[in-house]
PDB file of C-alpha atoms in Angstrom:
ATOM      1  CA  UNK A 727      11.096  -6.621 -17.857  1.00 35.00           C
ATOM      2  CA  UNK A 728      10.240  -9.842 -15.963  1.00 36.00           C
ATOM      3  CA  UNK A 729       6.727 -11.568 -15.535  1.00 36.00           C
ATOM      4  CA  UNK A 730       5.498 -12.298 -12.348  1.00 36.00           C
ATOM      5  CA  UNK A 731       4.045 -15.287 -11.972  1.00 36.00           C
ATOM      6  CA  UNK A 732       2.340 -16.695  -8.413  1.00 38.00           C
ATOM      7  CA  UNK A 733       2.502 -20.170  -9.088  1.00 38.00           C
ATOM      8  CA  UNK A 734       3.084 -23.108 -11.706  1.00 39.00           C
ATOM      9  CA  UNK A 735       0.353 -25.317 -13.229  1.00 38.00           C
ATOM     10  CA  UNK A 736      -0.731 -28.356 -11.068  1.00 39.00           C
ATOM     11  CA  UNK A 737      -0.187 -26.068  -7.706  1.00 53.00           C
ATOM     12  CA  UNK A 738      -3.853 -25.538  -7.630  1.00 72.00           C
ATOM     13  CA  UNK A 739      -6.564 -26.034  -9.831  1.00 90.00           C
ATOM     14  CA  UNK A 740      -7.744 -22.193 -11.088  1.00 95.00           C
ATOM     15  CA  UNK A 741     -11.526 -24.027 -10.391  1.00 96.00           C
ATOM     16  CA  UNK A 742     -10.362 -23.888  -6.679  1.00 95.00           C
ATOM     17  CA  UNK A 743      -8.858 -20.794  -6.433  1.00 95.00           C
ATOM     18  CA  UNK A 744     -12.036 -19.416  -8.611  1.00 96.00           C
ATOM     19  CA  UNK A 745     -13.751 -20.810  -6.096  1.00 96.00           C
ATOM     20  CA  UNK A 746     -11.779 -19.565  -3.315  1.00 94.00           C
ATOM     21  CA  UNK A 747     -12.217 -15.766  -4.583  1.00 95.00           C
ATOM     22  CA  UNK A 748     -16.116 -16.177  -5.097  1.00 96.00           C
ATOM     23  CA  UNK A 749     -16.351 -16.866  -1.521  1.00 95.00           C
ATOM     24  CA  UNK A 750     -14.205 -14.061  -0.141  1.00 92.00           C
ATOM     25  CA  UNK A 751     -16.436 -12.053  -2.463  1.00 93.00           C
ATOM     26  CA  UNK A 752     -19.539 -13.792  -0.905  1.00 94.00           C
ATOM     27  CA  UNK A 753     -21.450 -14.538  -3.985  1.00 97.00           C
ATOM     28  CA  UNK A 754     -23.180 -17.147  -4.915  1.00 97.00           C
ATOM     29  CA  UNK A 755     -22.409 -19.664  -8.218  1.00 97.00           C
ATOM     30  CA  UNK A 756     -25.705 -17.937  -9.275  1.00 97.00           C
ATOM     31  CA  UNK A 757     -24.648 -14.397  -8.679  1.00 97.00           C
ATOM     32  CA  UNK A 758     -21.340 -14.904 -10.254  1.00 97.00           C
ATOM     33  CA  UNK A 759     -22.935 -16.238 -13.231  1.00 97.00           C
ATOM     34  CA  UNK A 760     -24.856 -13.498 -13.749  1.00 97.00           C
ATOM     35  CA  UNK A 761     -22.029 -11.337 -13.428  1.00 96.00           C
ATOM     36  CA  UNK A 762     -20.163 -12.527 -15.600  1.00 97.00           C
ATOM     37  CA  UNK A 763     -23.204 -13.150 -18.107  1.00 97.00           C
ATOM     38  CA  UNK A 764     -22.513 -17.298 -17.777  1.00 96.00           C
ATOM     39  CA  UNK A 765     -24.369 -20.065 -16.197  1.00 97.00           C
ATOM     40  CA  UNK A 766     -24.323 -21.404 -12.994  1.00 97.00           C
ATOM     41  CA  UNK A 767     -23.971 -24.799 -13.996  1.00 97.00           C
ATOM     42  CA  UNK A 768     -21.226 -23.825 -15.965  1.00 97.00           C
ATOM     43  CA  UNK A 769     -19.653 -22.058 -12.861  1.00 97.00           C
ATOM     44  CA  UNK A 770     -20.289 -24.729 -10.681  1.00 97.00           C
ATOM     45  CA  UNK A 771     -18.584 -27.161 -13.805  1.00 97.00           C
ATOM     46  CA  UNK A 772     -15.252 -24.949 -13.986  1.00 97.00           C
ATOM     47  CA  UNK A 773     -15.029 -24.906 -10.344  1.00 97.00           C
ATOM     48  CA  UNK A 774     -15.217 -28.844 -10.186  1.00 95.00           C
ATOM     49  CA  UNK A 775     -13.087 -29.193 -12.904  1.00 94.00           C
ATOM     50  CA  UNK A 776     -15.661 -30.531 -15.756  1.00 95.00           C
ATOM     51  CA  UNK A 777     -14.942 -27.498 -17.920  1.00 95.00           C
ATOM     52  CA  UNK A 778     -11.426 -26.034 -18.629  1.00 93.00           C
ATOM     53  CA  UNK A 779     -12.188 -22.278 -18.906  1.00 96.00           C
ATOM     54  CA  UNK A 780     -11.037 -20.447 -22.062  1.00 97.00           C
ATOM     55  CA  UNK A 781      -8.406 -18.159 -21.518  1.00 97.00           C
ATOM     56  CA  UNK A 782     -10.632 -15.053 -21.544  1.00 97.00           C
ATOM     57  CA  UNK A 783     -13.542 -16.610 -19.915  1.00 98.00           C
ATOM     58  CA  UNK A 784     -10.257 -16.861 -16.516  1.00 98.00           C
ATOM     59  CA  UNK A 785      -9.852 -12.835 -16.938  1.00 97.00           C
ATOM     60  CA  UNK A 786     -13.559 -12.546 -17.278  1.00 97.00           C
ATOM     61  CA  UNK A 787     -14.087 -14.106 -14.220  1.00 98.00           C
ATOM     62  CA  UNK A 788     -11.300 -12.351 -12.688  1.00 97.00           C
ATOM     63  CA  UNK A 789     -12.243  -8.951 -13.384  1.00 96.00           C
ATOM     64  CA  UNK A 790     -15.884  -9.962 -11.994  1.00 97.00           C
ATOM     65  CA  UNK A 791     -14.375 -11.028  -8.775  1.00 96.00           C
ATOM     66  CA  UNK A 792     -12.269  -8.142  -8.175  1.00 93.00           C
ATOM     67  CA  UNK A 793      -9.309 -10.008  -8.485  1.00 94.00           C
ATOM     68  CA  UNK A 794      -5.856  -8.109  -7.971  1.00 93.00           C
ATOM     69  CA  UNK A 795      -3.416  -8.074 -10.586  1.00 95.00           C
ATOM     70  CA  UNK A 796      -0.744 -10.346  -9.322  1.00 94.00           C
ATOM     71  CA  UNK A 797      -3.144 -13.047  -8.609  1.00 94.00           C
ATOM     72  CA  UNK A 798      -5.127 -12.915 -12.110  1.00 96.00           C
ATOM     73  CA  UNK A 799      -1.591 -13.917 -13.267  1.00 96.00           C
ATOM     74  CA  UNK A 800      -1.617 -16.882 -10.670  1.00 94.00           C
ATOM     75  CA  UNK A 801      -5.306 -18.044 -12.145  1.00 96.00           C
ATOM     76  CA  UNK A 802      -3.961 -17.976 -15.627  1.00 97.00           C
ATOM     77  CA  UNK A 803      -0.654 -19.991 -14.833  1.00 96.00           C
ATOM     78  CA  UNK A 804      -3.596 -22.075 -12.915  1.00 95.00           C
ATOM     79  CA  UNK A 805      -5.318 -23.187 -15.511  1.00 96.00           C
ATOM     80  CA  UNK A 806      -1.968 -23.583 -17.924  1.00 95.00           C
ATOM     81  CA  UNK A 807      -2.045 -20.161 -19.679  1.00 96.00           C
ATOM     82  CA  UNK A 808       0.347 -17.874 -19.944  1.00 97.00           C
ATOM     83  CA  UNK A 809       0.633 -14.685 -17.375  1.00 96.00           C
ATOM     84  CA  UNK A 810      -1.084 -11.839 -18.984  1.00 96.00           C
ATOM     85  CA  UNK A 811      -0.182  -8.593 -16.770  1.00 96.00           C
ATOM     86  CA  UNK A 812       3.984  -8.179 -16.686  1.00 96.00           C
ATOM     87  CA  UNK A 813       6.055  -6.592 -13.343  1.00 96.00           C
ATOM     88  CA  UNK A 814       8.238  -4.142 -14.657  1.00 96.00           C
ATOM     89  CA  UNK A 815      10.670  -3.046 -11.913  1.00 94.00           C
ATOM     90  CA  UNK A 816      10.335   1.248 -11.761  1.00 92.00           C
ATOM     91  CA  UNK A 817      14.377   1.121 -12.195  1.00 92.00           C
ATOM     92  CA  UNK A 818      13.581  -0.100 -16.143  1.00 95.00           C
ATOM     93  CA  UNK A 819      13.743   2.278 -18.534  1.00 95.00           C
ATOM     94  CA  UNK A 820      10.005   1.802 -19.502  1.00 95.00           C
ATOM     95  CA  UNK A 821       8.861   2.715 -15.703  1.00 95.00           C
ATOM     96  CA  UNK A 822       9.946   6.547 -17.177  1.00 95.00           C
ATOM     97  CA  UNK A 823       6.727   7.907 -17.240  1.00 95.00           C
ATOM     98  CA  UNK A 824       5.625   6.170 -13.829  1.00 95.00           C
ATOM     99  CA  UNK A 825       8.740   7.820 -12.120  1.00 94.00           C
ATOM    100  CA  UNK A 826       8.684  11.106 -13.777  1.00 95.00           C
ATOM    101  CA  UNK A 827       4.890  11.234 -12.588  1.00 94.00           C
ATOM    102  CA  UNK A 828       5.412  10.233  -8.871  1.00 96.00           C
ATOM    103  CA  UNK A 829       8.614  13.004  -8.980  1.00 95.00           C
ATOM    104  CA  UNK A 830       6.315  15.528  -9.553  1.00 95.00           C
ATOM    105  CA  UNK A 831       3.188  14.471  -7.424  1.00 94.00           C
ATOM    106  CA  UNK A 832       5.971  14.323  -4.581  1.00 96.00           C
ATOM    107  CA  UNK A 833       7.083  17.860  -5.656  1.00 95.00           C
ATOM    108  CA  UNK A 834       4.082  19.437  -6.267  1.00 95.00           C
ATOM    109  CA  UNK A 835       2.828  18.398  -2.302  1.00 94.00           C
ATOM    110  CA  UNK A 836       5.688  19.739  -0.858  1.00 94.00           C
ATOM    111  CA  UNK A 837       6.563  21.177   2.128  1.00 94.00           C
ATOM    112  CA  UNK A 838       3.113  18.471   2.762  1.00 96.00           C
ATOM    113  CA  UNK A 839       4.506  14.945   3.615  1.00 97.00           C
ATOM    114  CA  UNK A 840       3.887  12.695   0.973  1.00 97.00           C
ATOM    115  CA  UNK A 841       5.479   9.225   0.186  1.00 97.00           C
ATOM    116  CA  UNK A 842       5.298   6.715  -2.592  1.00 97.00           C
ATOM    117  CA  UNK A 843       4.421   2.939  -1.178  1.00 97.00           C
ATOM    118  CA  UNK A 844       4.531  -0.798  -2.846  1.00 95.00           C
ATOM    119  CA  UNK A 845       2.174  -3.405  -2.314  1.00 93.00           C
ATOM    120  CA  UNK A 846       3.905  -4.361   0.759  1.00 95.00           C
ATOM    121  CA  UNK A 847       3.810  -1.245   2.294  1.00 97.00           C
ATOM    122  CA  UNK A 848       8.059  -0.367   1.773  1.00 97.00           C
ATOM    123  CA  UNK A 849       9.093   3.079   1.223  1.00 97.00           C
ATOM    124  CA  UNK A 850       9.857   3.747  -2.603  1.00 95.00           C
ATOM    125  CA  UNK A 851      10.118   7.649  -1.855  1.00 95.00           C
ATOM    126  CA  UNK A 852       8.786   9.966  -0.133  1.00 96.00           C
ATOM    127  CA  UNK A 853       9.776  14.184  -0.446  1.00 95.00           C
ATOM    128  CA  UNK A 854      10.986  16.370   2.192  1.00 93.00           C
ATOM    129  CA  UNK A 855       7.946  17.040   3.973  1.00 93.00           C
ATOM    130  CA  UNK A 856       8.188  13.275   5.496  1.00 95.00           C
ATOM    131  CA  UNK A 857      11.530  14.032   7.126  1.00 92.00           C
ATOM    132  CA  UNK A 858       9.997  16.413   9.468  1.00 91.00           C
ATOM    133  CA  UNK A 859       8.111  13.424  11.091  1.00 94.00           C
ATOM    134  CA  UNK A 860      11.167  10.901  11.526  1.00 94.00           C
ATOM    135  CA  UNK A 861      13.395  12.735  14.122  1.00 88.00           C
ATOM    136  CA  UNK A 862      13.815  10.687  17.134  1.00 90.00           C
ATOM    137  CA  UNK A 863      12.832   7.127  15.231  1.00 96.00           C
ATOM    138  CA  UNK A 864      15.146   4.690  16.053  1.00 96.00           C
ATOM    139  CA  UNK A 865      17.484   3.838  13.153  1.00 96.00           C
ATOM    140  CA  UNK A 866      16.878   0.107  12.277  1.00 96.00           C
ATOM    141  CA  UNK A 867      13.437   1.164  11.313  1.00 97.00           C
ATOM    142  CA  UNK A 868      14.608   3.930   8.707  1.00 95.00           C
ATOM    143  CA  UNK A 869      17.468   1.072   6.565  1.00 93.00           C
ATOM    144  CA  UNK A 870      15.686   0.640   3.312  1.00 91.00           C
ATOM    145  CA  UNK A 871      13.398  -0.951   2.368  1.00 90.00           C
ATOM    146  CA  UNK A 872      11.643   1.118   5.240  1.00 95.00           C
ATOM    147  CA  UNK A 873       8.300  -0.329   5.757  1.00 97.00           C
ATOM    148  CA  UNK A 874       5.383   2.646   6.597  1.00 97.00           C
ATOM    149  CA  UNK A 875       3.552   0.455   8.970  1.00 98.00           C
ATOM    150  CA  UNK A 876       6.490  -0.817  10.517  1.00 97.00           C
ATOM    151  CA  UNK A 877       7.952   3.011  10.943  1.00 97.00           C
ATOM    152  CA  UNK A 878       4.291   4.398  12.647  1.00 97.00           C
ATOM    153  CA  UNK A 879       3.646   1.511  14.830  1.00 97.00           C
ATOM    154  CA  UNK A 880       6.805   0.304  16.023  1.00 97.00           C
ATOM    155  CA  UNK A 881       7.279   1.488  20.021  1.00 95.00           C
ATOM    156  CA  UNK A 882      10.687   2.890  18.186  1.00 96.00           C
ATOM    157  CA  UNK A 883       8.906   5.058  15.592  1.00 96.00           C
ATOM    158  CA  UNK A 884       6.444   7.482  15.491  1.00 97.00           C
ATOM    159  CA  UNK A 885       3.865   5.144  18.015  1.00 96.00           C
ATOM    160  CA  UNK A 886       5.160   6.898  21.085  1.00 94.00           C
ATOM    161  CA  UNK A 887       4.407  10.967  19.595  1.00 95.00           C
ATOM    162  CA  UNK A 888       1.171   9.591  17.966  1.00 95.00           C
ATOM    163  CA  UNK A 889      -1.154  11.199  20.030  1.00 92.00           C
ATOM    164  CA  UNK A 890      -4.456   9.235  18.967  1.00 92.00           C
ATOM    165  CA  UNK A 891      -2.384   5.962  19.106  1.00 93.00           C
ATOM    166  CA  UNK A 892      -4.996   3.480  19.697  1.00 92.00           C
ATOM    167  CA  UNK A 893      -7.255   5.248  17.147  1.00 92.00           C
ATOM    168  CA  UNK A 894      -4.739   5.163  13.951  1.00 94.00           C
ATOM    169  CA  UNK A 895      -3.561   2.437  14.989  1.00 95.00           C
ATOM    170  CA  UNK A 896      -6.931   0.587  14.834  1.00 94.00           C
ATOM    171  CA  UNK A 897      -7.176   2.687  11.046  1.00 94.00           C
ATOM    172  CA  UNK A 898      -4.086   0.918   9.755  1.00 96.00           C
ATOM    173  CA  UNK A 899      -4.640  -2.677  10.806  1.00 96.00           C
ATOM    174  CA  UNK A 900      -7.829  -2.887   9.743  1.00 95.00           C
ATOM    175  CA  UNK A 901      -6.389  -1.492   6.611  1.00 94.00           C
ATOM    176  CA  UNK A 902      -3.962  -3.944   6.069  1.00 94.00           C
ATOM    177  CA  UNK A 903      -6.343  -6.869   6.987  1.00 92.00           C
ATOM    178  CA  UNK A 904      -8.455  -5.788   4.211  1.00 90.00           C
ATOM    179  CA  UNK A 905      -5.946  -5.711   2.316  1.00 89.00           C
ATOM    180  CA  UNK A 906      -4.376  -8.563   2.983  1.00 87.00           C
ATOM    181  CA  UNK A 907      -7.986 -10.176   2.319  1.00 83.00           C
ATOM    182  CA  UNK A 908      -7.927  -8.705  -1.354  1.00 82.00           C
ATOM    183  CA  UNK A 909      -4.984 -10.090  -2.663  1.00 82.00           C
ATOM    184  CA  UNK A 910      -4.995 -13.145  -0.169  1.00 77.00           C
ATOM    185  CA  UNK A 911      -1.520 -12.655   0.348  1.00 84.00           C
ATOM    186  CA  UNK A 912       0.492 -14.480   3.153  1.00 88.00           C
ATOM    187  CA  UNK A 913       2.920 -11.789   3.099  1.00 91.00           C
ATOM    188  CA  UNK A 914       0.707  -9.232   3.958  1.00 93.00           C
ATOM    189  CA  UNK A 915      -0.706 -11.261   6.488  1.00 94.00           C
ATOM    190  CA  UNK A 916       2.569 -11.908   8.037  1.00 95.00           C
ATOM    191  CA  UNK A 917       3.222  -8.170   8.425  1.00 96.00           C
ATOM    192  CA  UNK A 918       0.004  -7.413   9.640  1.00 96.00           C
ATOM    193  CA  UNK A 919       0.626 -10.030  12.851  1.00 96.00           C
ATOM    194  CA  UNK A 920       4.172  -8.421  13.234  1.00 97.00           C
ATOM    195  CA  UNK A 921       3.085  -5.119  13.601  1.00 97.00           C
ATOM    196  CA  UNK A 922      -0.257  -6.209  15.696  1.00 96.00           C
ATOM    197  CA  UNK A 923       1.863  -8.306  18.176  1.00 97.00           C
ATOM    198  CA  UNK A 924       3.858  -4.392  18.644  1.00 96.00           C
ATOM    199  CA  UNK A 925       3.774  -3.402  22.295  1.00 93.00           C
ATOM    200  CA  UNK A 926       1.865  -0.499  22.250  1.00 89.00           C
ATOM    201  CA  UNK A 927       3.474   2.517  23.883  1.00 80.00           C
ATOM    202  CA  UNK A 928       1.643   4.140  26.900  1.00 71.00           C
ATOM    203  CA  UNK A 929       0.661   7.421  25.731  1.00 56.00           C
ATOM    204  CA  UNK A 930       1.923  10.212  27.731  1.00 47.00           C
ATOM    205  CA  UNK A 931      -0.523  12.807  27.439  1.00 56.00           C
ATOM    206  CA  UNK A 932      -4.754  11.835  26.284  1.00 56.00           C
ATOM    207  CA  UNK A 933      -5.733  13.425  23.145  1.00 61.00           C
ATOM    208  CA  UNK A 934      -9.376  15.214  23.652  1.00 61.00           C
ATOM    209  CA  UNK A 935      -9.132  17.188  20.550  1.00 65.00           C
ATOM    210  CA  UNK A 936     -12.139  16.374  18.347  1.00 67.00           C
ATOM    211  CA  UNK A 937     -12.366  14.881  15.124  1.00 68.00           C
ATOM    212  CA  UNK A 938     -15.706  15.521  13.126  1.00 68.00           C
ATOM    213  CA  UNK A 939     -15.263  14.801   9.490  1.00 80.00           C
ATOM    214  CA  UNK A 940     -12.307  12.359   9.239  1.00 87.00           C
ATOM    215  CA  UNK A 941      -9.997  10.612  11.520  1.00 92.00           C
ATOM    216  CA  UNK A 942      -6.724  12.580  11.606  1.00 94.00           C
ATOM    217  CA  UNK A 943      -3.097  11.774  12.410  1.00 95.00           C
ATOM    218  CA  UNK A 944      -2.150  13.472  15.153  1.00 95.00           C
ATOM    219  CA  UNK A 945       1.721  13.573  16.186  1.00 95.00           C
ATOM    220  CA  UNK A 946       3.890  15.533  18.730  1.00 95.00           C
ATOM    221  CA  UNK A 947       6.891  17.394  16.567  1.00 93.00           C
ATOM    222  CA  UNK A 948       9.382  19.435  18.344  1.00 89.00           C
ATOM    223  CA  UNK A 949       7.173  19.841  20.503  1.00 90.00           C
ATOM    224  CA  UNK A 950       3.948  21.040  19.036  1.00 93.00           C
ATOM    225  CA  UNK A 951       1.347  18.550  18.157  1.00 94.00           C
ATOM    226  CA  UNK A 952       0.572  18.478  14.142  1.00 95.00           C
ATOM    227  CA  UNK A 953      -2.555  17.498  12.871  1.00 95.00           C
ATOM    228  CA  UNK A 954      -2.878  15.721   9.185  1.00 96.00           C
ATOM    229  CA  UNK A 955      -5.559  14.129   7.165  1.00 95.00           C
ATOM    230  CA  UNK A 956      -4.402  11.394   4.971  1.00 95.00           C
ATOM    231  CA  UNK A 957      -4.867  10.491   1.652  1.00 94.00           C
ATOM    232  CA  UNK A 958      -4.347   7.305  -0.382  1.00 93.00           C
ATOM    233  CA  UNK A 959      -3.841   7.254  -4.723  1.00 93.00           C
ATOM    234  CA  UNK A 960      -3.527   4.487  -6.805  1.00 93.00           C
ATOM    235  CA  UNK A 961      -3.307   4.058 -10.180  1.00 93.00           C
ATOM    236  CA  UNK A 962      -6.451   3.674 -12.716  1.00 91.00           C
ATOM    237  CA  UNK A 963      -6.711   0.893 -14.361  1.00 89.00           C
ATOM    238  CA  UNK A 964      -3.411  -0.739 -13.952  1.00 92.00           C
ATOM    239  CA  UNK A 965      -1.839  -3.092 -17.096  1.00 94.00           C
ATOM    240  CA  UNK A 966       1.457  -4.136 -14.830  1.00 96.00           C
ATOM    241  CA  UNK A 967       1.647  -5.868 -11.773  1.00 96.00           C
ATOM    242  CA  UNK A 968       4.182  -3.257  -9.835  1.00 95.00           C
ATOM    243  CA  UNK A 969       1.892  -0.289 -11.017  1.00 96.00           C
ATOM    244  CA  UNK A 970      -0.797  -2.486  -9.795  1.00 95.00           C
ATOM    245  CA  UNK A 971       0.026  -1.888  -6.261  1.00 95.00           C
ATOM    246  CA  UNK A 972       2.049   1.122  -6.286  1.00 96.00           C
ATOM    247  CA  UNK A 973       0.396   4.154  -3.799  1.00 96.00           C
ATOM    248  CA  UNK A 974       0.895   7.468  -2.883  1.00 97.00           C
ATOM    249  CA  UNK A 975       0.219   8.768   0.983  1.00 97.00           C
ATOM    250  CA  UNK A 976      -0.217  12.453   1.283  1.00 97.00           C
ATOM    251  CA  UNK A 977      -0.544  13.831   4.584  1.00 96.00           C
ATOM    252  CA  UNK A 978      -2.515  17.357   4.622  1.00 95.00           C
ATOM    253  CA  UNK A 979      -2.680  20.050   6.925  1.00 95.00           C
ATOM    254  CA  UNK A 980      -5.735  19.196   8.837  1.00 94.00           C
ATOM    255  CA  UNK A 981      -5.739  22.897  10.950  1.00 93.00           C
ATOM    256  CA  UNK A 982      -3.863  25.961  10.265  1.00 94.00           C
ATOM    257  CA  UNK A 983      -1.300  25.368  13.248  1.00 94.00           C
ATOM    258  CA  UNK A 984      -0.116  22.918  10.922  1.00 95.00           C
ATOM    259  CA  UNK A 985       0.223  24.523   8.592  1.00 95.00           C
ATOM    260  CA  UNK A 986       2.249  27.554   9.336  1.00 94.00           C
ATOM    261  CA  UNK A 987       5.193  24.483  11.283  1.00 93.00           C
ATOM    262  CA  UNK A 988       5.449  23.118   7.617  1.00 93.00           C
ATOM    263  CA  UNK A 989       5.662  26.240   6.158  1.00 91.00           C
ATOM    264  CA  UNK A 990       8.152  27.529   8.409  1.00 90.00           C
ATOM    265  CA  UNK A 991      10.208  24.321   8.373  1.00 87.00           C
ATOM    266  CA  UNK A 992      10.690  24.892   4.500  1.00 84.00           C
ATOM    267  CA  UNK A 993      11.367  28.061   4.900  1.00 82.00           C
ATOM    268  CA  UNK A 994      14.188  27.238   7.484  1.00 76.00           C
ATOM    269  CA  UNK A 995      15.167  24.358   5.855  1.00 66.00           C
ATOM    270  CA  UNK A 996      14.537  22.015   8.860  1.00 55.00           C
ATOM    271  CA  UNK A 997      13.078  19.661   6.700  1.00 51.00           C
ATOM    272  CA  UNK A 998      16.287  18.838   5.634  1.00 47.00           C
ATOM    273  CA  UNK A 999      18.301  18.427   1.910  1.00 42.00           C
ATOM    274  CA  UNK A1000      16.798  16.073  -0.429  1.00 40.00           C
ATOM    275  CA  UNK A1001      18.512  12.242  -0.950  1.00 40.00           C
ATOM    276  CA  UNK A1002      18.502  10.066  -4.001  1.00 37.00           C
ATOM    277  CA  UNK A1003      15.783   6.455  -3.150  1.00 36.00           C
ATOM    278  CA  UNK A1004      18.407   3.989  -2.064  1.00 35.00           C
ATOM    279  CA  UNK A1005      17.836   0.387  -2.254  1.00 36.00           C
ATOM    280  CA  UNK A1006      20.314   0.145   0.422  1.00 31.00           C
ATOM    281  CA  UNK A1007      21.994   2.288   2.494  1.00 35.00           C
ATOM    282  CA  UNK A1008      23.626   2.907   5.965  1.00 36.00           C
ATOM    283  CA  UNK A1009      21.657   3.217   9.389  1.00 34.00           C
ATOM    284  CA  UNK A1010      19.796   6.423   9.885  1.00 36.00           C
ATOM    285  CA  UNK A1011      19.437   6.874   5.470  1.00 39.00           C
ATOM    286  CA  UNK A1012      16.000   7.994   4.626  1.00 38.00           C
ATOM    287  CA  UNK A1013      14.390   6.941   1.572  1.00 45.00           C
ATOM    288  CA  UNK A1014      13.497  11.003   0.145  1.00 44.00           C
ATOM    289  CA  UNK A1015      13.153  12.305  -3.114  1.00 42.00           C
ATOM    290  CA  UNK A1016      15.968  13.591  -4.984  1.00 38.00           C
ATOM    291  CA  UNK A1017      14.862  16.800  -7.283  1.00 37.00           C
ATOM    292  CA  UNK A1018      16.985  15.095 -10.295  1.00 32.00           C
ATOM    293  CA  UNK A1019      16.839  11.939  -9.024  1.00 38.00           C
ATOM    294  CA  UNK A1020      14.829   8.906 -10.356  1.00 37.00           C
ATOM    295  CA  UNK A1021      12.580   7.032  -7.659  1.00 39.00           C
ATOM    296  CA  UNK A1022      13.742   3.756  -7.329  1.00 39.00           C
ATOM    297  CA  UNK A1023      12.350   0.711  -6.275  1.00 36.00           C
ATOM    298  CA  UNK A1024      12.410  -0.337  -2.494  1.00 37.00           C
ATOM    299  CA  UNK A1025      13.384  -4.165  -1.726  1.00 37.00           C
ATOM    300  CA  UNK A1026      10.605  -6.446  -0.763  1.00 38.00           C
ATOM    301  CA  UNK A1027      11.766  -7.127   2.388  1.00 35.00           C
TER     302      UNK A1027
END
């Protein structure tokens, strides 16, 4: 088990970076205080540096803020504390539970494509249902750790059979920019230009089909365009920082059409025979869920 820890004491002043959060949240000293059942003037004194917040009074704050895991560690280290919320890799032997759970959830939506994502969007797993979806992507883009956002919109992956491109594609940036926002996190911001700066691929055919209760996913496979709602799941209440951003992507039938291709590529077995997670692997490996294998974590990248 190893502590992750997003800075060292004297990097930044956890006033500052308190501060910093308050304002992406857009409150007020005053509304923060009230929050968090303080003062303002003793907000506006921790923030300056007069007061040296107790160690509770930082996860207080924290929680009040909507502060992410990983960086309610860097506050604590901040103001000389010790990191409260471990980052357990899903390899250890304590991650048992975690894997055995996501092993099943993958199961259970099966033959629906489902996949198992870290905070930086890499593949950890994803079941048999997702293999349907990669034929034709180029094979740089499927080496672990392969990235989900990198896989869609790269003009190499699925971009070009995404049939509402500039729709979804609008979805998942703005996705990633609030997300990036949460957790201020460079990294995610660095992806998010990458994958913005993508040529986008000139759609063969326009899509006209109409979408009236939630913006589906709709991709040309084999021929026959499939049409998915997606879902996101995250963990409740999260006491570890890799938990903390762990989520699951299911991608459900969103008309009967479908439907019946899934259920007919199971059948056939077009879907293909399940894989072990690989941290690495050879071009072309895809990152799917063994039935007696473990999920494993995906590099950082």
């Amino acid at each position: 088990m190893t502590t992750g820890t997003a800075g060292t004491p004297g990097e930044a002043h956890v006033g500052s970076l308190l501060r910093g959060w308050r304002r992406m949240r857009r409150f007020t000293q005053l509304e923060l205080a009230l929050k968090a059942d303080s003062s303002a003037r003793h907000i506006s004194f921790i923030e300056t540096g007069r007061a040296v917040p107790s160690r509770s009074m930082v996860l207080h704050l924290a929680e009040q803020l909507n502060v992410p895991v990983r960086e309610r560690n860097a506050l604590l280290v901040a103001a000389g504390y010790a990191p409260s919320y471990p980052e357990t890799p899903l390899s250890a032997p304590a991650m048992a539970p975690v894997r055995t759970g996501l092993e099943q959830l993958l199961t259970a939506y099966e033959p629906h494509p489902a996949l198992v994502m870290d905070g930086m969007y890499d593949v950890v797993a994803a079941n048999r249902g997702v293999e349907l979806l990669l034929d034709g992507v180029a094979a740089h883009l499927l080496r672990p750790p392969m990235n989900a956002m990198r896989l869609t919109l790269h003009p190499e992956g699925l971009a070009p059979r995404i049939r509402n491109l500039g729709e979804w594609r609008a979805h998942l940036l703005e996705r990633m920019e609030r997300q990036a926002t949460l957790r201020a996190s460079d990294a995610l911001r660095e992806l998010y230009e990458e994958v913005a700066a993508y040529p986008v691929p000139r759609a063969a055919k326009p899509d006209p089909a109409p979408h009236p209760y939630a913006l589906p996913l709709r991709i040309e496979v084999g021929g026959r365009v499939l049409s998915f709602l997606s879902t996101a799941t995250t963990f409740n209440t999260p006491m570890d920082v890799t938990v903390s951003e762990v989520a699951v992507e299911t991608f459900l039938p969103a008309d009967a059409e479908t439907a019946t291709v899934l259920r007919e590529a199971s059948r056939s077995g077009r879907s293909g025979s399940r894989q072990p997670v690989q941290e690495t692997g050879d071009a072309g490996d895809t990152a799917v869920l063994g039935e007696r294998d473990h999920v494993e974590p995906g590099g950082r990248g």
